[in-house]
Amino acid sequence: MSASNQNITSVLKETRVFPPAAAFASAAHVPSPAEADRLRAWAESDPDAFWAEQAKMLDWFKPWTQVLDWSNAPHAKWFVGAQLNVAHNCLDRHLTNGRADKPAIIWEGEPGDTRTLTYKQLHAEVSRFANALKGMGVGKGDRVTIYMPMVPEAAIAMLACARIGATHSVVFGGFSADAVADRNNDAKSKVIITADGGYRRGKVVPLKANVDAALEKSPSVEKCVVLNRCNSPVTMKPGRDIWWHDAVLSADADCPAEPLDSEHPLFILYTSGSTGKPKGVLHTTGGYLLGAALTHKWVFDIKENDVYWCTADVGWVTGHSYIVYGPLANGATTVMFEGAPNHPKEDRFWEIIEKYKVSVFYTAPTAIRAFIKWGDQWPKGHDLSSLRLLGSVGEPINPEAWMWYHEVIGGGRCPIVDTWWQTETGAIMIAPLPGATPTKPGSATKPLPGISAEVVDKQGNPVPANAGGFLVVKQPWPSMMRTIYGDDERYKATYWSNYPGIYFTADGARRDDDGYIWVMGRVDDVLNVSGHRLSTMEVESALVNHPKVAESAVVGRPDDLKGEAICCFVTLKQGHAPTDELKAELKAHVAKEIGALARPDDIRFSETLPKTRSGKIMRRLLRDIAAGKQSTQDTTTLEDYGVLAKLREDEE
Ligand code: 6R9
């Protein structure tokens, strides 16, 4: 992943602008462009004072002596010498500020079972489980793997670790036994917390069976806690395995939150590289929690009575920062859902929004494109009038998908916050402040106050307006990753070697005349066509704005003449036939929308696209298929293994 290429040519033309409604703005946490500018200018001129002031939103047991210590760059220390506890901030302080009986988590399981935990109840459950962990010998600094379905106990386990200073490593409940073993071994986890299984599209995913296989190869793991979620048969190994309900049975509900150093490791979260072993992104306590809490408050404009729902899985960073830590630190009500958006039917999300009167909804472009494909009748059958703000995360959102989200889900009245960030950044970096920032479909808009994101050329100089370049962050920020767990050299080489002293995101982007940032996707995914570097996302957006196209993935195929030929995998909306005429029509459509340069060479119709479990299209796998090669790539993060076989069958 290197920035040492020529700049990227941007061909996307999008001129619609949506200013905040006056009524929304006047009640917002950041209510005007002037206030946003004031915060940005302050953060730029005196970052220490700016962050110290923001940090007052957290409860600290002991104050810091220094805001940022960057002397050992690129390993940052934030709020040096201070002490706090994340679970205390997410739970205990709400018991004395009037939120004890407020719902903290509203949960719905896939079969339709539900549970609401108030702050008081969640506090008791977390404390009890924290004591149970202590009873198993887990203490400050130990690592704990969490491999669970989307049930409240996943959040309880995370918070229990935070409460006693154990570092958690959440592994997606869909990953294989090998993936679990690799992560156990990299982190040297002492305990693993799992469930018998979890529900996914009506079936039980056998988590415990995967753990049994993983533990054959995970010598550091001494104990395995098993939640009975599905009443499915499991094998319990005496001396090693213990049921969750037995572990908490005799555990005391009083477990004081451990005062921890601001730089104490809170969690490790593994992100997949395209090659090599996954990177254990390490986040620490004070800076991370400030980033999650502040951005959750500002970007989602969270108010006391909001019912907030982020549809991510806790195994993804979005689940960490925006289902658990950010919302709970703000004393919000966070909705958690176990299942798939189309089970039992394609309106499950809209049913949940109507049922719980969700007011703030945060999902991913991949889901939005699926909803578009399934048809407007599903959302239109539900009362979505409780919604007041919508969010998007995970990939660039195609302008047409943005417009659909705005009109069909948001009823034209809800601001959309397109939030750009990464596992590594810990919290949202580029996004609208919904009361202050006019939005443009497809742009994450501007860096948040305190975040010095810029688009630069290969030498590190800012690119002129509208030219494509590389997205970097120039100054450290509190929720930045601290290192790759156990591999400082890889941390430096991956993120800090392209531009010395500057964080390289590996994303391509463009800044427009108004200073808005348009993220164009991973630099790895950029096409090189006749000497022009084109963003795959921009060609995809042109395809998606054709009325018959639901989703597309564009990759390069080696071509003697052009360097790379443009190969497009296209999923059609329901009711449209994959014909040769349509192929010709789509090629002409892209050429008309963005120019002859981007005219696709191949169009291949496909029912599905290979994606990660957080919904990102895995273009590197499609590149092999486009080139007619057998893939030797890492597919452990693929959501549906059948997809690749199907795509190969569809080959021309
Ligand atoms: C939070 C998350 C990070 C990568 C990132 C970028 C892509 C995420 C985006 C976006 C355009 C957005 N990405 N949000 N691209 N617009 N709003 O997704 O973390 O799983 O680590 O992925 O996702 O390419 O670099 P993570």
Coordinates of N, CA, C and O and ligand atoms in Angstrom, one line a residue, residues 271 316-318 362 365 392-397 418-425 430 442 444 505-507 519-522 614 616, ligand 1:
T271 N -7.8 -6.1 12.2 CA -8.3 -5.8 10.8 C -7.6 -6.7 9.8 O -6.4 -7.0 10.0
W316 N -17.1 -5.4 14.7 CA -16.5 -4.4 13.8 C -16.3 -3.1 14.7 O -17.0 -2.9 15.7
V317 N -15.3 -2.3 14.3 CA -15.0 -1.1 15.2 C -16.2 -0.2 15.3 O -16.4 0.4 16.4
T318 N -17.1 -0.2 14.3 CA -18.3 0.6 14.4 C -19.2 0.2 15.6 O -19.8 1.0 16.3
Y362 N -28.1 4.5 12.1 CA -26.7 4.5 11.5 C -26.5 3.2 10.8 O -26.5 2.1 11.5
P365 N -23.6 1.7 3.5 CA -24.0 1.8 2.1 C -24.4 0.4 1.6 O -25.4 0.3 0.8
S392 N -24.3 7.0 7.8 CA -23.7 6.0 6.9 C -22.2 5.8 7.2 O -21.5 6.8 7.5
V393 N -21.8 4.6 7.1 CA -20.4 4.3 7.3 C -19.9 3.0 6.7 O -20.7 2.1 6.5
G394 N -18.7 3.0 6.3 CA -18.1 1.7 5.8 C -17.5 1.8 4.5 O -16.5 1.1 4.2
E395 N -18.1 2.5 3.6 CA -17.7 2.7 2.2 C -18.2 4.0 1.8 O -19.0 4.6 2.4
P396 N -17.6 4.5 0.6 CA -18.2 5.7 0.1 C -19.7 5.4 -0.3 O -20.0 4.3 -0.7
I397 N -20.5 6.3 0.0 CA -21.9 6.1 -0.4 C -22.2 6.7 -1.8 O -21.9 7.9 -2.0
D418 N -22.6 11.3 6.6 CA -21.7 10.3 6.0 C -20.4 10.4 6.7 O -19.7 11.4 6.7
T419 N -20.1 9.3 7.4 CA -19.0 9.4 8.4 C -17.8 8.5 7.9 O -17.8 7.3 7.8
W420 N -16.7 9.2 7.7 CA -15.5 8.5 7.2 C -14.6 8.3 8.5 O -14.2 9.3 9.2
W421 N -14.1 7.1 8.6 CA -13.2 6.8 9.7 C -12.7 5.3 9.5 O -13.1 4.7 8.6
Q422 N -11.8 4.9 10.4 CA -11.2 3.5 10.3 C -11.1 2.9 11.6 O -11.1 3.6 12.6
T423 N -10.9 1.6 11.6 CA -10.6 0.9 12.9 C -9.4 1.6 13.6 O -9.4 1.8 14.8
E424 N -8.5 2.0 12.7 CA -7.2 2.7 13.3 C -7.5 4.0 13.9 O -6.8 4.5 14.8
T425 N -8.5 4.7 13.4 CA -8.7 6.1 13.9 C -9.6 6.1 15.1 O -9.7 7.1 15.8
I430 N -14.1 12.4 9.6 CA -14.6 13.3 8.6 C -16.1 13.1 8.5 O -16.6 11.9 8.2
G442 N -22.7 11.9 -1.3 CA -21.4 11.2 -1.7 C -20.2 11.8 -1.0 O -19.1 11.2 -1.1
A444 N -18.2 13.0 2.5 CA -18.3 12.9 4.0 C -18.1 14.4 4.6 O -18.0 14.5 5.8
T505 N -3.7 7.1 5.4 CA -4.9 6.3 5.6 C -5.1 5.2 4.6 O -5.9 4.3 4.8
A506 N -4.3 5.3 3.5 CA -4.4 4.3 2.4 C -5.7 4.5 1.6 O -6.1 3.7 0.7
D507 N -6.4 5.6 1.8 CA -7.6 6.0 1.0 C -7.2 7.1 0.0 O -6.4 7.9 0.3
V519 N -14.2 10.9 -0.5 CA -13.3 9.7 -0.4 C -13.6 8.8 -1.6 O -14.8 8.5 -1.9
M520 N -12.6 8.4 -2.2 CA -12.7 7.6 -3.4 C -12.4 6.1 -3.2 O -12.4 5.3 -4.1
G521 N -12.1 5.7 -2.0 CA -11.9 4.3 -1.7 C -10.4 4.0 -1.5 O -9.6 4.9 -1.6
R522 N -10.1 2.8 -1.3 CA -8.7 2.4 -1.0 C -7.8 2.6 -2.2 O -8.2 2.4 -3.3
S614 N -18.5 -6.6 7.3 CA -19.0 -5.3 7.6 C -19.4 -4.6 6.3 O -19.7 -3.4 6.2
K616 N -18.0 -4.4 3.1 CA -17.1 -3.9 2.1 C -16.9 -4.9 1.0 O -16.7 -6.0 1.2
Ligands
6R9_1 C1 -15.4 2.5 10.2 C2 -14.8 1.5 9.3 C3 -12.0 1.6 7.1 C4 -12.1 1.9 5.6 C5 -11.7 3.3 5.2 C6 -12.4 3.6 3.9 C7 -13.8 2.9 4.2 C8 -15.3 3.8 5.9 C9 -16.3 5.5 4.8 C10 -15.3 4.8 4.0 C11 -15.8 6.4 2.3 C12 -17.0 6.6 4.3 N1 -14.8 3.8 4.7 N2 -16.2 4.8 6.0 N3 -15.1 5.3 2.7 N4 -16.7 7.0 3.0 N5 -18.0 7.2 5.0 O1 -15.4 1.3 8.2 O2 -13.6 1.0 9.6 O3 -13.6 -1.4 8.8 O4 -11.5 -0.2 9.5 O5 -12.6 0.4 7.4 O6 -13.5 1.9 5.1 O7 -11.8 2.9 2.9 O8 -10.3 3.4 5.1 P1 -12.8 -0.1 8.9

